[in-house]
Short mmCIF file of C-alpha atoms in Angstrom, two decimals:
data_model
loop_
_atom_site.label_atom_id
_atom_site.label_comp_id
_atom_site.label_asym_id
_atom_site.label_seq_id
_atom_site.Cartn_x
_atom_site.Cartn_y
_atom_site.Cartn_z
CA MET A 571 19.60 16.29 13.59
CA GLY A 572 21.23 16.46 10.14
CA GLU A 573 22.37 12.83 10.40
CA ALA A 574 18.88 11.73 11.38
CA ALA A 575 17.41 13.57 8.46
CA THR A 576 19.46 11.59 6.00
CA LYS A 577 18.46 8.24 7.45
CA THR A 578 15.59 6.60 5.61
CA VAL A 579 13.64 3.41 6.09
CA HIS A 580 14.31 1.96 2.65
CA SER A 581 17.44 2.15 0.50
CA PRO A 582 17.10 3.60 -3.03
CA LEU A 583 17.39 0.06 -4.46
CA VAL A 584 14.57 -1.26 -2.27
CA THR A 585 12.46 1.76 -3.16
CA TYR A 586 13.05 1.22 -6.88
CA VAL A 587 12.24 -2.49 -6.67
CA SER A 588 9.10 -1.69 -4.66
CA VAL A 589 7.89 0.81 -7.24
CA VAL A 590 8.48 -1.59 -10.13
CA SER A 591 6.75 -4.38 -8.20
CA LEU A 592 3.72 -2.21 -7.45
CA LEU A 593 3.37 -1.21 -11.10
CA THR A 594 3.78 -4.72 -12.53
CA LEU A 595 2.35 -7.08 -9.90
CA CYS A 596 -0.59 -5.27 -8.33
CA PRO A 597 -2.80 -4.95 -11.45
CA PRO A 598 -2.72 -8.67 -12.36
CA PHE A 599 -3.10 -9.61 -8.70
CA VAL A 600 -6.39 -7.69 -8.53
CA ILE A 601 -7.72 -9.69 -11.48
CA LEU A 602 -6.41 -12.99 -10.11
CA LEU A 603 -8.00 -12.34 -6.71
CA TRP A 604 -11.35 -11.57 -8.35
CA TYR A 605 -11.06 -14.67 -10.55
CA THR A 606 -10.21 -16.87 -7.55
CA MET A 607 -13.13 -15.56 -5.50
CA VAL A 608 -15.76 -15.65 -8.24
CA HIS A 609 -14.68 -18.37 -10.70
CA ALA A 610 -12.24 -20.67 -8.85
CA ASP A 611 -14.33 -21.43 -5.76
CA GLY A 612 -11.98 -19.37 -3.59
CA SER A 613 -9.17 -21.88 -4.17
CA VAL A 614 -5.69 -20.40 -4.58
CA SER A 615 -4.35 -23.80 -5.66
CA GLN A 616 -6.95 -24.06 -8.43
CA THR A 617 -5.94 -20.64 -9.79
CA TRP A 618 -2.26 -21.54 -9.43
CA ASP A 619 -2.71 -24.81 -11.34
CA TYR A 620 -4.55 -22.91 -14.07
CA LEU A 621 -1.71 -20.39 -14.43
CA ILE A 622 0.96 -23.10 -14.40
CA GLY A 623 -0.88 -24.96 -17.13
CA ASN A 624 -1.71 -21.94 -19.29
CA GLY A 625 1.00 -19.39 -18.52
CA LEU A 626 0.72 -15.79 -19.66
CA LYS A 627 -1.95 -16.70 -22.20
CA GLY A 628 -4.08 -18.04 -19.37
CA LEU A 629 -3.84 -14.71 -17.52
CA ILE A 630 -4.76 -12.84 -20.71
CA ASP A 631 -7.73 -15.16 -21.29
CA ILE A 632 -9.24 -14.60 -17.84
CA TRP A 633 -8.53 -10.84 -17.79
CA PRO A 634 -11.93 -9.18 -18.40
CA LYS A 635 -12.12 -6.49 -21.04
CA PRO A 636 -13.38 -3.10 -19.79
CA THR A 637 -16.90 -2.78 -21.18
CA ALA A 638 -19.20 0.15 -21.81
CA THR A 639 -21.35 -1.03 -18.88
CA ALA A 640 -18.33 -0.98 -16.56
CA TRP A 641 -17.33 2.52 -17.66
CA LYS A 642 -20.90 3.77 -17.22
CA LEU A 643 -21.12 2.35 -13.68
CA ILE A 644 -17.76 3.87 -12.73
CA GLY A 645 -18.62 7.19 -14.37
CA CYS A 646 -22.02 7.51 -12.69
CA TYR A 647 -20.60 6.56 -9.31
CA GLY A 648 -17.60 8.88 -9.62
CA ALA A 649 -19.72 11.82 -10.81
CA PHE A 650 -22.20 11.26 -7.98
CA GLU A 651 -19.46 11.25 -5.32
CA ALA A 652 -17.73 14.27 -6.85
CA ALA A 653 -21.01 16.18 -6.81
CA LEU A 654 -21.59 15.28 -3.15
CA GLN A 655 -18.05 16.37 -2.28
CA LEU A 656 -18.57 19.76 -3.92
CA LEU A 657 -22.22 20.52 -3.18
CA LEU A 658 -23.06 19.14 0.27
CA PRO A 659 -22.60 21.58 3.16
CA GLY A 660 -19.86 21.00 5.70
CA LYS A 661 -17.72 22.64 8.35
CA THR A 662 -14.53 24.31 7.14
CA VAL A 663 -11.46 22.48 8.42
CA GLU A 664 -7.79 23.40 7.99
CA GLY A 665 -5.21 20.71 7.26
CA PRO A 666 -1.55 20.64 8.33
CA ILE A 667 0.87 23.12 6.78
CA SER A 668 2.98 21.71 3.96
CA PRO A 669 6.80 22.09 3.94
CA LYS A 670 6.31 25.01 1.51
CA GLY A 671 3.97 26.76 3.92
CA ASN A 672 0.65 25.91 2.27
CA ARG A 673 -2.29 25.13 4.55
CA PRO A 674 -5.13 23.32 2.74
CA VAL A 675 -8.73 24.09 3.61
CA TYR A 676 -11.32 21.32 3.44
CA LYS A 677 -15.09 21.06 3.64
CA ALA A 678 -15.87 18.32 6.15
CA ASN A 679 -19.02 16.79 4.70
CA GLY A 680 -17.92 13.15 4.67
CA VAL A 681 -20.55 11.86 7.10
CA LEU A 682 -23.33 13.51 5.12
CA ALA A 683 -21.93 12.21 1.81
CA TYR A 684 -21.70 8.72 3.33
CA ALA A 685 -25.31 8.83 4.58
CA VAL A 686 -26.60 10.13 1.24
CA THR A 687 -24.65 7.48 -0.68
CA ILE A 688 -25.90 4.55 1.42
CA ALA A 689 -29.49 5.83 1.47
CA THR A 690 -29.46 6.42 -2.29
CA TYR A 691 -28.01 2.98 -3.06
CA ILE A 692 -30.52 1.16 -0.88
CA GLY A 693 -33.32 3.42 -2.18
CA ILE A 694 -32.71 2.76 -5.88
CA TRP A 695 -32.69 -0.99 -5.11
CA TRP A 696 -35.80 -0.83 -2.91
CA PHE A 697 -37.84 1.06 -5.50
CA GLY A 698 -36.62 -1.09 -8.38
CA ILE A 699 -34.74 1.72 -10.13
CA PHE A 700 -31.43 -0.16 -10.23
CA ASN A 701 -30.38 -3.71 -9.44
CA PRO A 702 -27.04 -3.68 -7.55
CA SER A 703 -26.41 -7.26 -8.69
CA ILE A 704 -25.41 -5.70 -12.01
CA VAL A 705 -22.35 -4.28 -10.26
CA TYR A 706 -21.36 -7.74 -9.00
CA ASP A 707 -22.03 -9.36 -12.38
CA HIS A 708 -19.67 -6.85 -14.04
CA LEU A 709 -17.17 -6.73 -11.18
CA GLY A 710 -14.24 -8.12 -13.17
CA GLU A 711 -14.86 -5.63 -15.97
CA ILE A 712 -15.13 -2.80 -13.43
CA PHE A 713 -11.81 -3.75 -11.81
CA SER A 714 -10.19 -4.00 -15.24
CA ALA A 715 -11.49 -0.56 -16.24
CA LEU A 716 -10.34 0.89 -12.92
CA ILE A 717 -6.86 -0.57 -13.39
CA PHE A 718 -6.33 1.11 -16.76
CA GLY A 719 -8.31 4.29 -16.07
CA SER A 720 -6.61 4.90 -12.73
CA PHE A 721 -3.18 4.35 -14.29
CA LEU A 722 -3.91 7.10 -16.82
CA PHE A 723 -5.14 9.28 -13.96
CA CYS A 724 -1.83 8.73 -12.17
CA VAL A 725 0.04 9.77 -15.30
CA PHE A 726 -1.95 13.01 -15.15
CA LEU A 727 -0.89 13.45 -11.52
CA TYR A 728 2.77 12.90 -12.44
CA ILE A 729 2.51 15.50 -15.19
CA LYS A 730 0.84 17.81 -12.68
CA GLY A 731 3.88 17.38 -10.45
CA MET A 732 2.89 14.83 -7.79
CA GLU A 733 1.68 17.57 -5.46
CA LEU A 734 1.09 17.09 -1.77
CA TYR A 735 -2.32 18.75 -1.90
CA PRO A 736 -3.41 18.51 -5.57
CA ARG A 737 -6.62 20.23 -6.58
CA ILE A 738 -8.73 20.82 -9.66
CA GLY A 739 -9.87 24.40 -9.42
CA LYS A 740 -10.00 25.95 -5.98
CA ASN A 741 -12.31 23.58 -4.14
CA PHE A 742 -12.03 20.06 -5.57
CA ASP A 743 -9.32 18.25 -3.60
CA ILE A 744 -8.07 15.24 -5.57
CA LYS A 745 -6.79 13.23 -2.60
CA VAL A 746 -10.03 13.65 -0.67
CA PHE A 747 -11.87 12.34 -3.72
CA THR A 748 -9.57 9.38 -4.50
CA ASN A 749 -8.90 8.30 -0.91
CA CYS A 750 -12.20 9.09 0.82
CA ARG A 751 -15.08 9.66 -1.56
CA PHE A 752 -14.16 7.09 -4.23
CA GLY A 753 -12.01 4.54 -2.40
CA MET A 754 -13.51 4.31 1.08
CA MET A 755 -17.04 4.96 -0.16
CA SER A 756 -16.75 2.19 -2.76
CA TRP A 757 -15.83 -0.18 0.07
CA ALA A 758 -19.22 0.47 1.67
CA VAL A 759 -21.09 0.33 -1.65
CA LEU A 760 -19.53 -3.00 -2.63
CA ALA A 761 -20.15 -4.46 0.83
CA LEU A 762 -23.86 -3.78 0.30
CA THR A 763 -23.62 -5.04 -3.28
CA TYR A 764 -22.44 -8.44 -2.07
CA CYS A 765 -25.46 -8.67 0.24
CA PHE A 766 -27.84 -7.79 -2.58
CA LYS A 767 -26.23 -10.43 -4.82
CA GLN A 768 -26.36 -13.18 -2.20
CA TYR A 769 -30.01 -12.35 -1.53
CA GLU A 770 -30.72 -12.69 -5.25
CA LEU A 771 -28.90 -16.04 -5.41
CA TYR A 772 -30.19 -17.70 -2.23
CA GLY A 773 -33.26 -15.73 -1.19
CA LYS A 774 -31.57 -14.62 2.02
CA VAL A 775 -28.35 -13.13 3.35
CA ALA A 776 -26.34 -15.58 5.47
CA ASP A 777 -25.42 -14.51 9.00
CA SER A 778 -21.74 -14.77 8.00
CA LEU A 779 -22.09 -12.12 5.28
CA LEU A 780 -24.28 -10.00 7.57
CA VAL A 781 -21.60 -9.98 10.28
CA ASN A 782 -18.90 -9.22 7.70
CA THR A 783 -20.93 -6.37 6.20
CA ILE A 784 -22.00 -4.84 9.51
CA LEU A 785 -18.43 -4.79 10.83
CA MET A 786 -17.07 -3.24 7.64
CA LEU A 787 -19.83 -0.61 7.64
CA VAL A 788 -19.15 0.17 11.32
CA TYR A 789 -15.48 0.67 10.47
CA ILE A 790 -16.26 2.82 7.41
CA THR A 791 -18.75 4.87 9.44
CA LYS A 792 -15.98 5.45 11.99
CA PHE A 793 -13.70 6.54 9.17
CA PHE A 794 -16.07 9.19 7.84
CA TRP A 795 -16.91 10.36 11.36
CA TRP A 796 -13.18 10.87 11.83
CA GLU A 797 -12.45 12.01 8.26
CA ALA A 798 -11.13 15.43 9.28
CA GLY A 799 -8.58 13.64 11.47
CA TYR A 800 -7.56 11.48 8.51
CA TRP A 801 -6.54 14.65 6.68
CA ASN A 802 -3.71 14.99 9.23
CA THR A 803 -2.32 11.49 8.61
CA MET A 804 0.64 10.36 6.53
CA ASP A 805 -1.56 9.53 3.52
CA ILE A 806 -2.73 13.11 3.10
CA ALA A 807 -0.16 15.29 4.86
CA HIS A 808 3.09 13.55 3.83
CA ASP A 809 2.64 11.13 0.89
CA ARG A 810 2.43 12.88 -2.47
CA ALA A 811 -0.36 12.09 -4.91
CA GLY A 812 0.85 9.29 -7.16
CA PHE A 813 0.46 5.60 -7.90
CA TYR A 814 0.95 4.37 -4.33
CA ILE A 815 -1.79 6.54 -2.85
CA CYS A 816 -4.22 7.34 -5.66
CA TRP A 817 -4.11 4.14 -7.73
CA GLY A 818 -4.23 2.21 -4.47
CA CYS A 819 -7.39 3.98 -3.32
CA LEU A 820 -9.08 3.85 -6.74
CA VAL A 821 -8.33 0.17 -7.42
CA TRP A 822 -6.78 -1.67 -4.47
CA VAL A 823 -9.34 -0.52 -1.88
CA PRO A 824 -12.51 -1.57 -3.76
CA SER A 825 -10.98 -4.88 -4.86
CA ILE A 826 -8.76 -6.08 -2.00
CA TYR A 827 -10.40 -4.43 1.01
CA THR A 828 -13.80 -5.84 0.11
CA SER A 829 -12.46 -9.33 -0.70
CA PRO A 830 -13.76 -11.20 2.39
CA GLY A 831 -17.31 -10.19 1.45
CA MET A 832 -16.64 -11.01 -2.21
CA TYR A 833 -15.71 -14.54 -1.13
CA LEU A 834 -18.78 -14.97 1.07
CA VAL A 835 -21.24 -14.18 -1.76
CA ASN A 836 -20.82 -17.66 -3.26
CA HIS A 837 -19.66 -19.36 -0.05
CA PRO A 838 -22.32 -18.63 2.58
CA VAL A 839 -21.48 -19.93 6.05
CA ASP A 840 -24.08 -20.57 8.73
CA LEU A 841 -22.38 -19.35 11.90
CA GLY A 842 -25.31 -19.67 14.27
CA SER A 843 -26.46 -16.82 16.48
CA GLN A 844 -23.98 -17.41 19.31
CA LEU A 845 -20.82 -17.40 17.18
CA ALA A 846 -22.16 -14.61 14.96
CA LEU A 847 -22.85 -12.36 17.95
CA PHE A 848 -19.43 -13.13 19.46
CA ILE A 849 -17.60 -12.19 16.25
CA LEU A 850 -19.78 -9.10 15.85
CA ALA A 851 -19.18 -7.91 19.44
CA ALA A 852 -15.42 -8.54 19.23
CA GLY A 853 -15.18 -6.69 15.92
CA VAL A 854 -17.21 -3.70 17.13
CA LEU A 855 -15.02 -3.50 20.25
CA CYS A 856 -11.88 -3.40 18.08
CA VAL A 857 -13.33 -0.64 15.89
CA TYR A 858 -14.26 1.33 19.03
CA VAL A 859 -10.75 1.03 20.49
CA ASN A 860 -9.29 2.12 17.15
CA TYR A 861 -11.65 5.12 17.16
CA ASP A 862 -10.88 5.96 20.80
CA CYS A 863 -7.15 6.00 20.05
CA ASP A 864 -7.71 8.61 17.34
CA ARG A 865 -10.19 10.50 19.54
CA GLN A 866 -7.66 10.78 22.39
CA ARG A 867 -4.98 12.21 20.12
CA GLN A 868 -7.39 14.62 18.42
CA GLU A 869 -8.68 15.90 21.77
CA PHE A 870 -5.12 16.23 23.05
CA ARG A 871 -4.15 18.31 20.02
CA ARG A 872 -7.34 20.37 20.00
CA THR A 873 -6.95 21.41 23.65
CA ASN A 874 -3.17 21.82 23.42
CA GLY A 875 -2.79 19.13 26.07
CA LYS A 876 -5.33 20.65 28.47
CA CYS A 877 -7.65 17.67 28.71
CA LEU A 878 -8.09 14.41 30.58
CA ILE A 879 -6.85 11.08 29.23
CA TRP A 880 -8.35 8.12 31.05
CA GLY A 881 -9.43 10.50 33.79
CA LYS A 882 -5.98 12.06 34.32
CA PRO A 883 -4.03 15.00 32.89
CA PRO A 884 -2.06 13.68 29.91
CA SER A 885 1.62 12.83 30.06
CA LYS A 886 3.45 14.61 27.25
CA ILE A 887 6.73 15.75 25.79
CA VAL A 888 7.11 19.28 24.46
CA ALA A 889 9.16 18.90 21.27
CA SER A 890 10.57 21.62 19.06
CA TYR A 891 11.52 21.30 15.42
CA THR A 892 12.80 23.45 12.56
CA THR A 893 10.78 23.88 9.36
CA THR A 894 12.30 23.89 5.87
CA THR A 895 12.13 27.70 5.98
CA GLY A 896 14.24 27.80 9.16
CA GLU A 897 11.37 28.65 11.51
CA THR A 898 11.37 26.98 14.94
CA LYS A 899 8.06 25.52 16.10
CA SER A 900 6.87 23.21 18.86
CA SER A 901 4.61 20.17 19.10
CA LEU A 902 3.17 18.14 21.95
CA LEU A 903 3.77 14.39 21.90
CA LEU A 904 1.19 12.37 23.86
CA THR A 905 2.70 9.63 26.05
CA SER A 906 -0.30 8.40 28.03
CA GLY A 907 -3.62 6.66 27.39
CA TRP A 908 -3.55 4.35 24.39
CA TRP A 909 -0.52 6.31 23.16
CA GLY A 910 1.43 5.36 26.25
CA LEU A 911 1.08 1.65 25.44
CA ALA A 912 2.88 1.85 22.09
CA ARG A 913 3.72 4.57 19.58
CA HIS A 914 1.33 3.06 17.03
CA PHE A 915 -0.96 0.99 19.24
CA HIS A 916 -3.99 2.10 17.20
CA TYR A 917 -2.86 -0.33 14.48
CA VAL A 918 -3.49 -3.31 16.78
CA PRO A 919 -7.30 -2.93 16.99
CA GLU A 920 -7.40 -2.02 13.29
CA ILE A 921 -5.71 -5.30 12.32
CA LEU A 922 -7.87 -7.26 14.77
CA ALA A 923 -11.04 -5.66 13.36
CA SER A 924 -10.06 -6.81 9.86
CA PHE A 925 -9.50 -10.30 11.24
CA PHE A 926 -12.96 -10.39 12.81
CA TRP A 927 -14.74 -9.29 9.63
CA SER A 928 -12.82 -11.98 7.73
CA LEU A 929 -13.50 -14.66 10.38
CA PRO A 930 -17.11 -15.34 9.23
CA ALA A 931 -15.55 -17.15 6.24
CA LEU A 932 -14.03 -19.59 8.76
CA PHE A 933 -10.99 -21.51 7.56
CA ASN A 934 -11.95 -23.50 4.47
CA HIS A 935 -9.75 -21.29 2.31
CA PHE A 936 -6.80 -18.98 2.89
CA ILE A 937 -7.84 -16.25 0.46
CA PRO A 938 -10.44 -14.45 2.69
CA TYR A 939 -7.58 -13.60 5.06
CA PHE A 940 -5.32 -12.01 2.46
CA TYR A 941 -6.52 -8.54 3.43
CA VAL A 942 -5.55 -9.13 7.07
CA ILE A 943 -2.04 -10.14 6.01
CA PHE A 944 -1.73 -7.24 3.58
CA LEU A 945 -2.98 -4.74 6.18
CA THR A 946 -0.50 -6.03 8.77
CA ILE A 947 2.42 -5.58 6.35
CA LEU A 948 1.14 -2.16 5.27
CA LEU A 949 0.74 -0.85 8.83
CA VAL A 950 4.07 -2.22 10.06
CA ASP A 951 5.78 -0.47 7.14
CA ARG A 952 3.77 2.69 7.78
CA ALA A 953 4.75 2.67 11.46
CA THR A 954 8.40 2.33 10.46
CA ARG A 955 8.16 5.18 7.94
CA ASP A 956 6.33 7.38 10.43
CA ASP A 957 8.95 6.73 13.10
CA ASP A 958 11.66 7.60 10.59
CA ARG A 959 9.91 10.85 9.65
CA CYS A 960 9.40 11.83 13.29
CA ARG A 961 13.02 10.98 14.14
CA SER A 962 14.18 13.31 11.37
CA LYS A 963 11.73 16.00 12.44
CA TYR A 964 12.14 15.98 16.22
CA GLY A 965 15.68 14.65 16.72
CA LYS A 966 16.54 14.34 20.44
CA TYR A 967 12.90 14.85 21.43
CA TRP A 968 11.89 11.78 19.47
CA LYS A 969 14.59 9.81 21.28
CA MET A 970 13.07 11.00 24.58
CA TYR A 971 9.65 9.93 23.32
CA CYS A 972 10.90 6.48 22.33
CA ASN A 973 12.52 6.05 25.74
CA LYS A 974 9.20 6.85 27.39
CA VAL A 975 7.12 4.76 24.94
CA PRO A 976 9.60 2.03 23.89
CA TYR A 977 7.26 -0.22 21.91
CA ARG A 978 6.38 0.58 18.31
CA ILE A 979 3.07 -1.30 17.84
CA ILE A 980 2.46 -4.21 20.28
CA PRO A 981 3.07 -3.40 23.99
CA GLY A 982 5.72 -5.67 25.49
CA ILE A 983 6.49 -7.36 22.16
CA TYR A 984 7.19 -4.96 19.26
#
C-alpha cells in the first residue's frame, strides 16, 4: 500500500514541463484558434504561414486588446451567473469528504440557473434589448480579457492557498462558479451566440450549425441535470483550485470547447435532412449513453449497491481504505453494467459525442476537430490519473477490480 502510494502517473520533470507549457502555450493558442476560425478562413496553414512570415510581431499584431466593451460583457455575464448561483433555490447536497475531513455543502440549482440563463439570453434578443452578435463581434477581445483576468484570478487562488474547496464567504463556492456557472454555462451561451450571428449574416441558420448547437446543448443540459454528480468527480473532489482547473474553465472552455460552432458561423454547410438527422440521432445516443453511465454509478452509490443494473443485482467489490487520519472506511466498486465493460467506459460516448457535434463541419479543414483530439488526450490522461489515485487508495482491492474489469477505456482494446 505504501509503495503504491508513492507511485505517480507523471515524474516531477514531466509535471514541471507540463505546468510551464500550460502557462506559456495555452494563452496564445486560444488567440490563434480564434484568429484561424474568424480571420483565416479556418485554415491552419494560412495562420502558420502568417506566423512564419511575421514571427512574434505577427502574434502581437493579431492579439486583440481587451476593451471596455469586452470587460463589460464579461462583468455582466459573471455577475448574472454569480447572482443565480447564490439566489436561486436548490436542494442541499453534500460533497465528498476532503483528506482533512471537510465535507462541502452545495445548493443544487444548476438546472434552474441553466434554464434562466438560456431563457434570458433568448428573451433579450427576441425583444430587441440586446444583440448577441455583439458578443461574436468582440469575441477576440473577450478571450483576451479572459486570458489576463483569469490569470490574475488564479494568482489570487494561489495566494489563498490552492484549496480543494475554496469559497468566498460561507456560501459562494469558487469551483462551482468557475467550472459550472461560468465555464459550462458560457459554452451554451456562445453556442447560441453563433446561431444568432449566422442568422444575422445569412438570414438563416444552416442545418449544420443547428445540429452542432442542438447536440452541444443536449450535452450541456445533461451536465447540469447531473451537476451534483459532477461535484464528486476528480475536478472538484481531488484537483485543487489553480490554473489547470480554474483558468481552464474560465478561458479554455468558452474558447476551445465551442470552436466547432465558431468555425461554422462563417462556413455554413448544407448537410441535407437525411445526413443531419443521422448525425443528430447518433450524437444524442452518445450523450444518453454517457448520461446512463453516470446514472448507473450514482444509483449504485445512493442505494449502497441495493439496486438493479441492466435488470440484475450489481456485481461489486467491497473495498476498504485508510484515510489520512488513520480511520478505516469502505467503498463499493461497481463491476457490472457499463462499468463492467471498462473502468472508464463513460469516456467513449463522451468522445464520440464531441465527434458528432464537430462532424457537421465535414472535412474541408482540420481545425473543427481539434476539440475532439484535445478531449481524447485529456480523458486518457484523466483515466490514468484516476487509476493511479485509486491504486494508491485501495491497494489490493484495486488490483482485484482491475482483474475483474481489465480494460481502462475501450473494451477489448485499451
